[in-house]
mmCIF file of C-alpha atoms in Angstrom:
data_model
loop_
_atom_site.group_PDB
_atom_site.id
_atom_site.type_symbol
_atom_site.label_atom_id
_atom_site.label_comp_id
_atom_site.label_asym_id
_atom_site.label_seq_id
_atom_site.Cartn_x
_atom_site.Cartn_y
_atom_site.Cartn_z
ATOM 1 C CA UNK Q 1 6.580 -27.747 -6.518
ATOM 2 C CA UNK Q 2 5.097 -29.134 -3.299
ATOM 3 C CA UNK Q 3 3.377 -26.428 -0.815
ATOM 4 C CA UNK Q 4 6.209 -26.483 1.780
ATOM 5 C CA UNK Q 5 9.040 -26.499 -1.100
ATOM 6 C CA UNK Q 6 7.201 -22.595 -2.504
ATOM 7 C CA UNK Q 7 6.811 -21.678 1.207
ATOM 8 C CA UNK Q 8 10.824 -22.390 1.191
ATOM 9 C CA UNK Q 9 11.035 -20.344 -1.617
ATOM 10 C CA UNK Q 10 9.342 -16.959 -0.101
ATOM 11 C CA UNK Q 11 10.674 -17.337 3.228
ATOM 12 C CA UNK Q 12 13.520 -15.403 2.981
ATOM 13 C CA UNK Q 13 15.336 -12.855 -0.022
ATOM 14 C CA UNK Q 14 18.309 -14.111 -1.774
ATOM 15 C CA UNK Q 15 18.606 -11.683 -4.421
ATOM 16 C CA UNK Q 16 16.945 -13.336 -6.893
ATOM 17 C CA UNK Q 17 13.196 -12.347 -7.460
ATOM 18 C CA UNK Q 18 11.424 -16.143 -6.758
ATOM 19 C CA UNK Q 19 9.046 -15.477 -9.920
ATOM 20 C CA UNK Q 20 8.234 -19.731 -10.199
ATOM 21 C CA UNK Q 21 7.455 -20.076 -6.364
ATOM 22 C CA UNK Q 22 4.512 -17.429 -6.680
ATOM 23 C CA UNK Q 23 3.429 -18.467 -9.935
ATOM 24 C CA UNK Q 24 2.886 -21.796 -7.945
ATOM 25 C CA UNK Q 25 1.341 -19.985 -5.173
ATOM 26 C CA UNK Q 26 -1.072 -18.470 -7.299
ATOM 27 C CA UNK Q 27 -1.836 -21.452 -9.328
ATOM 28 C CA UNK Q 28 -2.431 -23.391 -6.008
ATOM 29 C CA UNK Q 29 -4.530 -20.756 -4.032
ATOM 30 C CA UNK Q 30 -6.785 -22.651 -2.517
ATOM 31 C CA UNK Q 31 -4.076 -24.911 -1.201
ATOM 32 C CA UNK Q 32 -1.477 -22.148 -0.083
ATOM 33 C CA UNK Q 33 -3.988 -19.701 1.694
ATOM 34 C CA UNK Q 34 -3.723 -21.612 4.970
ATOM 35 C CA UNK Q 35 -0.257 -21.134 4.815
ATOM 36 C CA UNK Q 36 -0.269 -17.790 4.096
ATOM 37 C CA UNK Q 37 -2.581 -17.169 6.633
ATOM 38 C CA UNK Q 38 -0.540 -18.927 9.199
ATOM 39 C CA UNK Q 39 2.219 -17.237 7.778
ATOM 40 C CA UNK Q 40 0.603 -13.359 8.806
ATOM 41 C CA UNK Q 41 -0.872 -14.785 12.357
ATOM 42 C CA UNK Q 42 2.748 -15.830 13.004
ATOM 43 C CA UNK Q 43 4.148 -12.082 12.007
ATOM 44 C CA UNK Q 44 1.515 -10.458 14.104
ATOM 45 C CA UNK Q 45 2.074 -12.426 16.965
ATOM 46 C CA UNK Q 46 5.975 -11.939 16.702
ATOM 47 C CA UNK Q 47 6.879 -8.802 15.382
ATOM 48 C CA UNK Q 48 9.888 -8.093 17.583
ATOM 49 C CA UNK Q 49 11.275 -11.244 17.135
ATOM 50 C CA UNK Q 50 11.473 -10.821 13.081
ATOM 51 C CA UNK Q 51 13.114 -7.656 13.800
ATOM 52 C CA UNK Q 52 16.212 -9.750 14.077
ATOM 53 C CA UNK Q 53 15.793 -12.186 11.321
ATOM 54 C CA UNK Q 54 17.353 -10.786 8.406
ATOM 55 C CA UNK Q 55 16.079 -11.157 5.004
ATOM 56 C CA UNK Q 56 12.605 -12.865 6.181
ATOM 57 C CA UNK Q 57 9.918 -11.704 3.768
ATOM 58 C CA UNK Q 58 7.426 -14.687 4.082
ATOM 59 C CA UNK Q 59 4.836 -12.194 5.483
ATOM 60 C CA UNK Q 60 5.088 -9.542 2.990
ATOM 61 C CA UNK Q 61 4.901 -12.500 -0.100
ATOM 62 C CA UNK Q 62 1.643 -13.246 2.270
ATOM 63 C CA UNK Q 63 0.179 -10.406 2.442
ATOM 64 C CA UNK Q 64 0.281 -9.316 -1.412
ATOM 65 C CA UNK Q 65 -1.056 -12.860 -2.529
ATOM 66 C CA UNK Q 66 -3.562 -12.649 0.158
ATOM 67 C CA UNK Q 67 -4.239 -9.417 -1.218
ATOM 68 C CA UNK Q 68 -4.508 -10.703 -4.875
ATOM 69 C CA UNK Q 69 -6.440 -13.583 -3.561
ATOM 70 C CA UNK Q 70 -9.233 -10.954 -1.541
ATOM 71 C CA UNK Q 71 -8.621 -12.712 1.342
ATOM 72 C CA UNK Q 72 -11.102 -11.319 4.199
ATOM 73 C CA UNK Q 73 -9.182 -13.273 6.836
ATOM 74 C CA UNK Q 74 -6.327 -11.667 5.836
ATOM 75 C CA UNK Q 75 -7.843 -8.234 6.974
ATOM 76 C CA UNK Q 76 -7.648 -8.456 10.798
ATOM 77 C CA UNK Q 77 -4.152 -9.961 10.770
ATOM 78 C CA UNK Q 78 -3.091 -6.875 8.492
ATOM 79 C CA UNK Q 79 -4.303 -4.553 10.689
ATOM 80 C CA UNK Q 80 -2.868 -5.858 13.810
ATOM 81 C CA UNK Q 81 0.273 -6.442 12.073
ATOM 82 C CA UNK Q 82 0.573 -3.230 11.313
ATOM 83 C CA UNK Q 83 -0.463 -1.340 14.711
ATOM 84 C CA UNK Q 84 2.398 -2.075 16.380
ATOM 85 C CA UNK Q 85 3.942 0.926 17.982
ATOM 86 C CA UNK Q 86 6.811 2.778 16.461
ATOM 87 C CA UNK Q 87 8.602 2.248 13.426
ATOM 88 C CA UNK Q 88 8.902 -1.720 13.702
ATOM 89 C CA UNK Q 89 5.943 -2.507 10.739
ATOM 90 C CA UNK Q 90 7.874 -0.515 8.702
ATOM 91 C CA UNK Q 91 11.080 -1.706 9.391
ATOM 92 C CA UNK Q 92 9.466 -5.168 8.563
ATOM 93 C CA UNK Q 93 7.801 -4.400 5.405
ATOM 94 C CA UNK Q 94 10.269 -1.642 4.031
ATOM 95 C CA UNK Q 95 8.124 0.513 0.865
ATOM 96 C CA UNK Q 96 5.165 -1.796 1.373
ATOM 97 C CA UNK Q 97 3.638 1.252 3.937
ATOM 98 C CA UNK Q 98 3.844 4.198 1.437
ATOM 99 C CA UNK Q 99 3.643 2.273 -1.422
ATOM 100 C CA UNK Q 100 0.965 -0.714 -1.252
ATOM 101 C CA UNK Q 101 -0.369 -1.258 2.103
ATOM 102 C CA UNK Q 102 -3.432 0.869 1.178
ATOM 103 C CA UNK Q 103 -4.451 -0.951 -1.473
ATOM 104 C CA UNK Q 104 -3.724 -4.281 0.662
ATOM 105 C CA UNK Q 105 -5.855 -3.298 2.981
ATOM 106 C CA UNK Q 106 -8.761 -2.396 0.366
ATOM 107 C CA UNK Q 107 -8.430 -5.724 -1.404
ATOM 108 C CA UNK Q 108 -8.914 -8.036 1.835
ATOM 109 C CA UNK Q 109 -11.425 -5.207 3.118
ATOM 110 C CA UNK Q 110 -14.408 -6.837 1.721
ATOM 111 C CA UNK Q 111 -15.534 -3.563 1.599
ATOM 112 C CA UNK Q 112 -15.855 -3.502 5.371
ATOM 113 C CA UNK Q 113 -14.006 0.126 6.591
ATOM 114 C CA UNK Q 114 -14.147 -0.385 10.259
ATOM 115 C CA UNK Q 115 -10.657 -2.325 10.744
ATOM 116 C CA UNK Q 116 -9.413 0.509 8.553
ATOM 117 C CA UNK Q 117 -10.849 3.372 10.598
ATOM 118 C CA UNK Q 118 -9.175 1.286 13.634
ATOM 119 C CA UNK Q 119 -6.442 1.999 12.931
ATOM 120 C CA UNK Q 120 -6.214 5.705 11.282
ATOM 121 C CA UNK Q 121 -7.584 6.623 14.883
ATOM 122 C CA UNK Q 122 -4.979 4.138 16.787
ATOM 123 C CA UNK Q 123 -2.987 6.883 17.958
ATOM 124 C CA UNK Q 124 -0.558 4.109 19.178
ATOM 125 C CA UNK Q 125 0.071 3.545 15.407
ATOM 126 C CA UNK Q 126 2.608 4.677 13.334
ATOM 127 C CA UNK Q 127 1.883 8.130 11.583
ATOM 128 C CA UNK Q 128 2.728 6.579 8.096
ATOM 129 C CA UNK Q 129 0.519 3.560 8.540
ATOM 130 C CA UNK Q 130 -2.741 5.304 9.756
ATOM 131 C CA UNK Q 131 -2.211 7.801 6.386
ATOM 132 C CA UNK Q 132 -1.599 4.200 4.273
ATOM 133 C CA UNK Q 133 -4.940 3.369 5.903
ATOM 134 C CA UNK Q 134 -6.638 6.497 4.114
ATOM 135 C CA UNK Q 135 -5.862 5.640 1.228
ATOM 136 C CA UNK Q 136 -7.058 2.474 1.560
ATOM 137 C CA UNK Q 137 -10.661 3.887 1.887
ATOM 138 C CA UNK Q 138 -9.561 6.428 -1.413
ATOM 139 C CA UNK Q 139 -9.127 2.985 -2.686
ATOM 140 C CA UNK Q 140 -12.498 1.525 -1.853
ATOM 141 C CA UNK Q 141 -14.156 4.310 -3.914
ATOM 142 C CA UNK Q 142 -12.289 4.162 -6.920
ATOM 143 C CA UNK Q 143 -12.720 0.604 -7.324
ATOM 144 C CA UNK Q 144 -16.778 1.181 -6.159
ATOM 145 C CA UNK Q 145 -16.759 -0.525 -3.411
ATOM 146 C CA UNK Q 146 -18.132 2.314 -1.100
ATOM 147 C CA UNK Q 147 -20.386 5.493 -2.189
ATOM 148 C CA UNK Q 148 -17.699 8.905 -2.312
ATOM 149 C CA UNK Q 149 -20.425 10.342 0.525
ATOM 150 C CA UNK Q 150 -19.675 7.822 3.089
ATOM 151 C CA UNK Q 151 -15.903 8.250 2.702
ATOM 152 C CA UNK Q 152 -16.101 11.952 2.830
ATOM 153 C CA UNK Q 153 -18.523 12.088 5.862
ATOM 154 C CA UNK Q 154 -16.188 9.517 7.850
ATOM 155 C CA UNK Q 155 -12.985 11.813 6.946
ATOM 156 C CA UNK Q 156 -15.550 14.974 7.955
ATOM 157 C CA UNK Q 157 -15.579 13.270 11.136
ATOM 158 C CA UNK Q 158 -12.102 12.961 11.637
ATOM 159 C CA UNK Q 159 -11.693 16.509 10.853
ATOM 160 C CA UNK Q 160 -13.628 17.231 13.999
ATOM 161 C CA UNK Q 161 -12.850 15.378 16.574
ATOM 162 C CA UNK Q 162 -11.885 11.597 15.994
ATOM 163 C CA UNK Q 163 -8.253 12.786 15.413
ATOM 164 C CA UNK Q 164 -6.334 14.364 18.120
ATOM 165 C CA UNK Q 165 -5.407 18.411 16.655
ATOM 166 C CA UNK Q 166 -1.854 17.376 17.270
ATOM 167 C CA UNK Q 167 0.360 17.706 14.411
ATOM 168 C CA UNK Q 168 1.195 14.302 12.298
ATOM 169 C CA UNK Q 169 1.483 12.835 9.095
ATOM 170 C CA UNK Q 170 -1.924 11.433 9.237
ATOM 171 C CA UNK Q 171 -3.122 14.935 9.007
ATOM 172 C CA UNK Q 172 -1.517 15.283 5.653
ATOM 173 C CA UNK Q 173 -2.928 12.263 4.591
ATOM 174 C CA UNK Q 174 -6.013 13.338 5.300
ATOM 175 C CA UNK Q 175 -6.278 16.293 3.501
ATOM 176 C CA UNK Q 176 -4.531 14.474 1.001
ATOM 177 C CA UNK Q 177 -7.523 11.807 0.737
ATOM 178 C CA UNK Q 178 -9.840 14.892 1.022
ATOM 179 C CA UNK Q 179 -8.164 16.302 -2.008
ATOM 180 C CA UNK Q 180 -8.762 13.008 -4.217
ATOM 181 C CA UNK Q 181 -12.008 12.389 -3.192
ATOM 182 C CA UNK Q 182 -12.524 16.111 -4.640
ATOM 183 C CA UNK Q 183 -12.438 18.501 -1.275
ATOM 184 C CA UNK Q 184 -15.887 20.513 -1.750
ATOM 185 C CA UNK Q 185 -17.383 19.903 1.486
ATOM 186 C CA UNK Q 186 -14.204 19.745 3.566
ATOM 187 C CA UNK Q 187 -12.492 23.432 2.209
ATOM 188 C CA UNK Q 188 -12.756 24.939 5.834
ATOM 189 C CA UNK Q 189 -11.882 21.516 7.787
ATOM 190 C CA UNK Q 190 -8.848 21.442 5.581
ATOM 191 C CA UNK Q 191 -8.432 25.613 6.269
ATOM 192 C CA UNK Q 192 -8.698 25.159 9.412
ATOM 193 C CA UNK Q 193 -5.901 22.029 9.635
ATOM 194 C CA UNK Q 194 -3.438 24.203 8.054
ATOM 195 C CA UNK Q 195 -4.386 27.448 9.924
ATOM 196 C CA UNK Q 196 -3.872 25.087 13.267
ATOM 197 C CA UNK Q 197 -0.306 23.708 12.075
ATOM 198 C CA UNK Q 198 -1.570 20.211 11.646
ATOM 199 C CA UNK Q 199 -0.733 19.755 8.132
ATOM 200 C CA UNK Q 200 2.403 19.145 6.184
ATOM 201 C CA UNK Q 201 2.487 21.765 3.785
ATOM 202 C CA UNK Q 202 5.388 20.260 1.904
ATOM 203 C CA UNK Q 203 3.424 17.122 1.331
ATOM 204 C CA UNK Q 204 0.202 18.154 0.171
ATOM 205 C CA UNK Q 205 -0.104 22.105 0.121
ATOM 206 C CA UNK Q 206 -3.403 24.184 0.066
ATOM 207 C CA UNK Q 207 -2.783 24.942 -3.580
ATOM 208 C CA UNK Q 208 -3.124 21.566 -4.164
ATOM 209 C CA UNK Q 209 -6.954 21.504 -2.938
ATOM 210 C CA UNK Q 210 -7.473 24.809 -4.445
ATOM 211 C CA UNK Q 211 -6.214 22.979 -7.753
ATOM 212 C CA UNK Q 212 -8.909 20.204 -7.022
ATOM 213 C CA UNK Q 213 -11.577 22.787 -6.795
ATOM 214 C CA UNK Q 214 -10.743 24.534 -9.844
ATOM 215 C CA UNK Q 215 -10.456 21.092 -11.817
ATOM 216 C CA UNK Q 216 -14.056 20.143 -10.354
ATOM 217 C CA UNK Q 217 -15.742 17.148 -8.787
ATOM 218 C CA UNK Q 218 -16.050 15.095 -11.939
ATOM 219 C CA UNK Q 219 -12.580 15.503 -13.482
ATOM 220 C CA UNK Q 220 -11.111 14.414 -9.809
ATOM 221 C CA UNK Q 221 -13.214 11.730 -9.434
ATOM 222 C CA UNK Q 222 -12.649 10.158 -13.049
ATOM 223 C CA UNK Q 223 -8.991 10.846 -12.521
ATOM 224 C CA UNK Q 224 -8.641 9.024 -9.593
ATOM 225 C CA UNK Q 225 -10.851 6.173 -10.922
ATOM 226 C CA UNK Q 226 -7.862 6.209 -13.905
ATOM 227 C CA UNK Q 227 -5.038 6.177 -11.307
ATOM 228 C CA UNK Q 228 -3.525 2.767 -10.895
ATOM 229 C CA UNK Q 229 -2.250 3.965 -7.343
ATOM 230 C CA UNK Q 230 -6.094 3.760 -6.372
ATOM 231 C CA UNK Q 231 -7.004 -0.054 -7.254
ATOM 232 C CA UNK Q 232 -6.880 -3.405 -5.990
ATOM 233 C CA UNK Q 233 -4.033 -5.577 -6.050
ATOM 234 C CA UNK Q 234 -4.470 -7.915 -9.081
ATOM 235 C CA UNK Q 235 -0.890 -9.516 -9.616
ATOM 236 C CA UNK Q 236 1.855 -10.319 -6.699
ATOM 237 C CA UNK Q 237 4.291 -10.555 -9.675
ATOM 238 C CA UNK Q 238 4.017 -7.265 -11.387
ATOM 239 C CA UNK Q 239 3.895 -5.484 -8.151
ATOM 240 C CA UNK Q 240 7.020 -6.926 -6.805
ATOM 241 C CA UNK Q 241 9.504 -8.427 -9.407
ATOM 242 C CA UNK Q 242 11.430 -4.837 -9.812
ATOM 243 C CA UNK Q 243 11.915 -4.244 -6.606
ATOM 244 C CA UNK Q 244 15.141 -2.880 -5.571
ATOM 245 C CA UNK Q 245 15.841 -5.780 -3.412
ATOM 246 C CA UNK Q 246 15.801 -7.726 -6.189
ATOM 247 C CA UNK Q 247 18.263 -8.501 -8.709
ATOM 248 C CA UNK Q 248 18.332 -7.364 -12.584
ATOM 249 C CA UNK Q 249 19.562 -9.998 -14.482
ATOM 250 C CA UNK Q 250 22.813 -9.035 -16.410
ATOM 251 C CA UNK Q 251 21.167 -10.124 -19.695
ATOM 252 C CA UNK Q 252 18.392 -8.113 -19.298
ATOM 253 C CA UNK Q 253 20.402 -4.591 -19.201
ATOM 254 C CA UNK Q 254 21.776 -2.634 -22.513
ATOM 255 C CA UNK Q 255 25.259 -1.475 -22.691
ATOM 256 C CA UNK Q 256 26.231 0.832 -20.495
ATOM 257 C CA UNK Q 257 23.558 1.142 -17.739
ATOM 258 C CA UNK Q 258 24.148 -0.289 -14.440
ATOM 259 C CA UNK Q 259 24.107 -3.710 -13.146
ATOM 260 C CA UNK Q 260 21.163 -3.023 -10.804
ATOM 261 C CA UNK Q 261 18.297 -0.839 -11.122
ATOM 262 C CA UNK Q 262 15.935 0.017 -8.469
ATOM 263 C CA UNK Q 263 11.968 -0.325 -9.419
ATOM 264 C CA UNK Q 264 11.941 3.132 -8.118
ATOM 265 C CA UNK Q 265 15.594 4.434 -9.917
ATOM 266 C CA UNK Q 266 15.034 6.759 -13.117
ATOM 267 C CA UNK Q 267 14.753 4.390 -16.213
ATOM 268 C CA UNK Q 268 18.546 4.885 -17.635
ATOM 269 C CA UNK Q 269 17.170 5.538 -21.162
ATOM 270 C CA UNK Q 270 16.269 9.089 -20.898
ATOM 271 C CA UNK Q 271 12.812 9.062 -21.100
ATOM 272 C CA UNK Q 272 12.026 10.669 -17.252
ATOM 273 C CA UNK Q 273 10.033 8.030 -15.875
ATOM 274 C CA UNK Q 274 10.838 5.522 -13.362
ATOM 275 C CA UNK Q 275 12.211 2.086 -14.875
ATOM 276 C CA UNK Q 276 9.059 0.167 -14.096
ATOM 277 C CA UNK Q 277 7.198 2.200 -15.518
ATOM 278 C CA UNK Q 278 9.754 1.959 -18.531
ATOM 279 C CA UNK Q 279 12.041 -0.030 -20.549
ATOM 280 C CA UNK Q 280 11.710 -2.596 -16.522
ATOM 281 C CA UNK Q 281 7.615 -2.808 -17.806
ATOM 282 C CA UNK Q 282 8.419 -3.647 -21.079
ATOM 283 C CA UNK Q 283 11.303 -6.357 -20.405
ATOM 284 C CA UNK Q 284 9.105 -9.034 -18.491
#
């Protein structure tokens, strides 16, 4: 395939997971990355105006091979991308927020936090994004990119004064990237975010950090080192073929479950996981 034909390809979704157009993307990095990088400048620059093109997903293609790809220029065009004001990024990008755009932002980091703390203290930002954002530095540990005391002492200083003590989600994440990073130092900054209504309970409850502290410092930290949720992104392909935008072929699927199947939907054999974790994983 020429450039402009896989381009083609990921500009908009048909249905039909374009598994050949990204295998060509990948295969012809160096080639594509302009592209791709054109592709993001464009979204960030015009993020209204692909509020009213249905189907376009040319920038989120762009932003997971960019990821795959550890694309540093990739980073500022992320972040601007995504501190837009209200609920438009996610509108554009759909799961991408809760699901991936931390470890996006990790693997085009370089390492480098400061675009990252940007925009956990853009108060302009949406709530969801800046908490994505925290994980993103979660992320940067696991994968040893940053020492676990640097983390901690940036979220320390969030804790006490770089947020606003209003309530929002980006409270919860933070306790919630406390809580992985193993919450020792932090136990009365997290108190104190719950005893000042700042925290979601129902997202991450105090029971869960006093879980952390029983479990201790080196448990938590080799768990989250295990936790896929935590790393880099490695393959455009696994992470996205089974989305729920996407198709299940009717060959693929045993008798009697249904014609589509979310990446998200319980796998319909039984076993209580979620189908890509399943039978989806084992049917590429």
């Amino acid at each position: 395939m020429k450039i402009q034909e896989i381009l083609d390809e990921l500009e908009l979704n048909t249905g039909t997971f374009p598994r050949q157009a990204l295998q060509q993307a990948i295969a012809r990095r160096k080639q594509i990355t302009p592209d791709l990088l054109n592709i993001l400048e464009y979204a960030e620059q015009n993020v209204q105006e692909l509020a009213h093109r249905e189907g376009y997903m040319a920038h989120i293609y762009a932003m997971y091979l960019l990821a795959q790809f550890r694309e540093k220029r990739a980073y500022p065009l992320i972040v601007r991308f995504f501190s837009a004001p209200g609920e438009i990024s996610l509108e554009l990008t759909g799961d991408v927020v809760t699901e991936g755009l931390g470890r996006i932002l990790a693997s085009v980091s370089g390492g480098d936090v400061g675009p990252m703390a940007s925009l956990i203290e853009n108060e302009r930002a949406n709530e969801y994004v800046r908490s994505a954002a925290l994980d993103g530095l979660v992320t940067l540990f696991a994968c040893g990119e940053k020492p676990r005391d640097e983390i901690v002492a940036y979220l320390q200083s969030l804790f006490r004064g770089k947020l606003a003590r209003d309530y929002s989600f980006v409270w919860s994440g933070l306790v919630h990237a406390s809580m992985r990073l193993y919450p020792g130092e932090l136990v009365e900054d997290i108190e104190r975010a719950f005893e000042d209504g700042l925290a979601q309970a129902g997202y991450v409850g105090f029971e869960s950090v006093e879980r952390a502290l029983a479990l201790g410092k080196q448990r938590m930290l080799r768990d989250l080192k295990e936790d896929r949720r935590y790393t880099f992104i490695e393959d455009t392909i696994e992470e996205m073929e089974w989305w729920a935008c996407f198709d299940t072929p009717a060959e693929q699927l045993l008798p009697g479950w249904p014609e589509k199947i979310g990446r998200n939907d319980p796998c319909p054999c039984g076993s209580g996981k979620k189908y890509k974790r399943c039978c989806g994983r084992k049917r590429r």
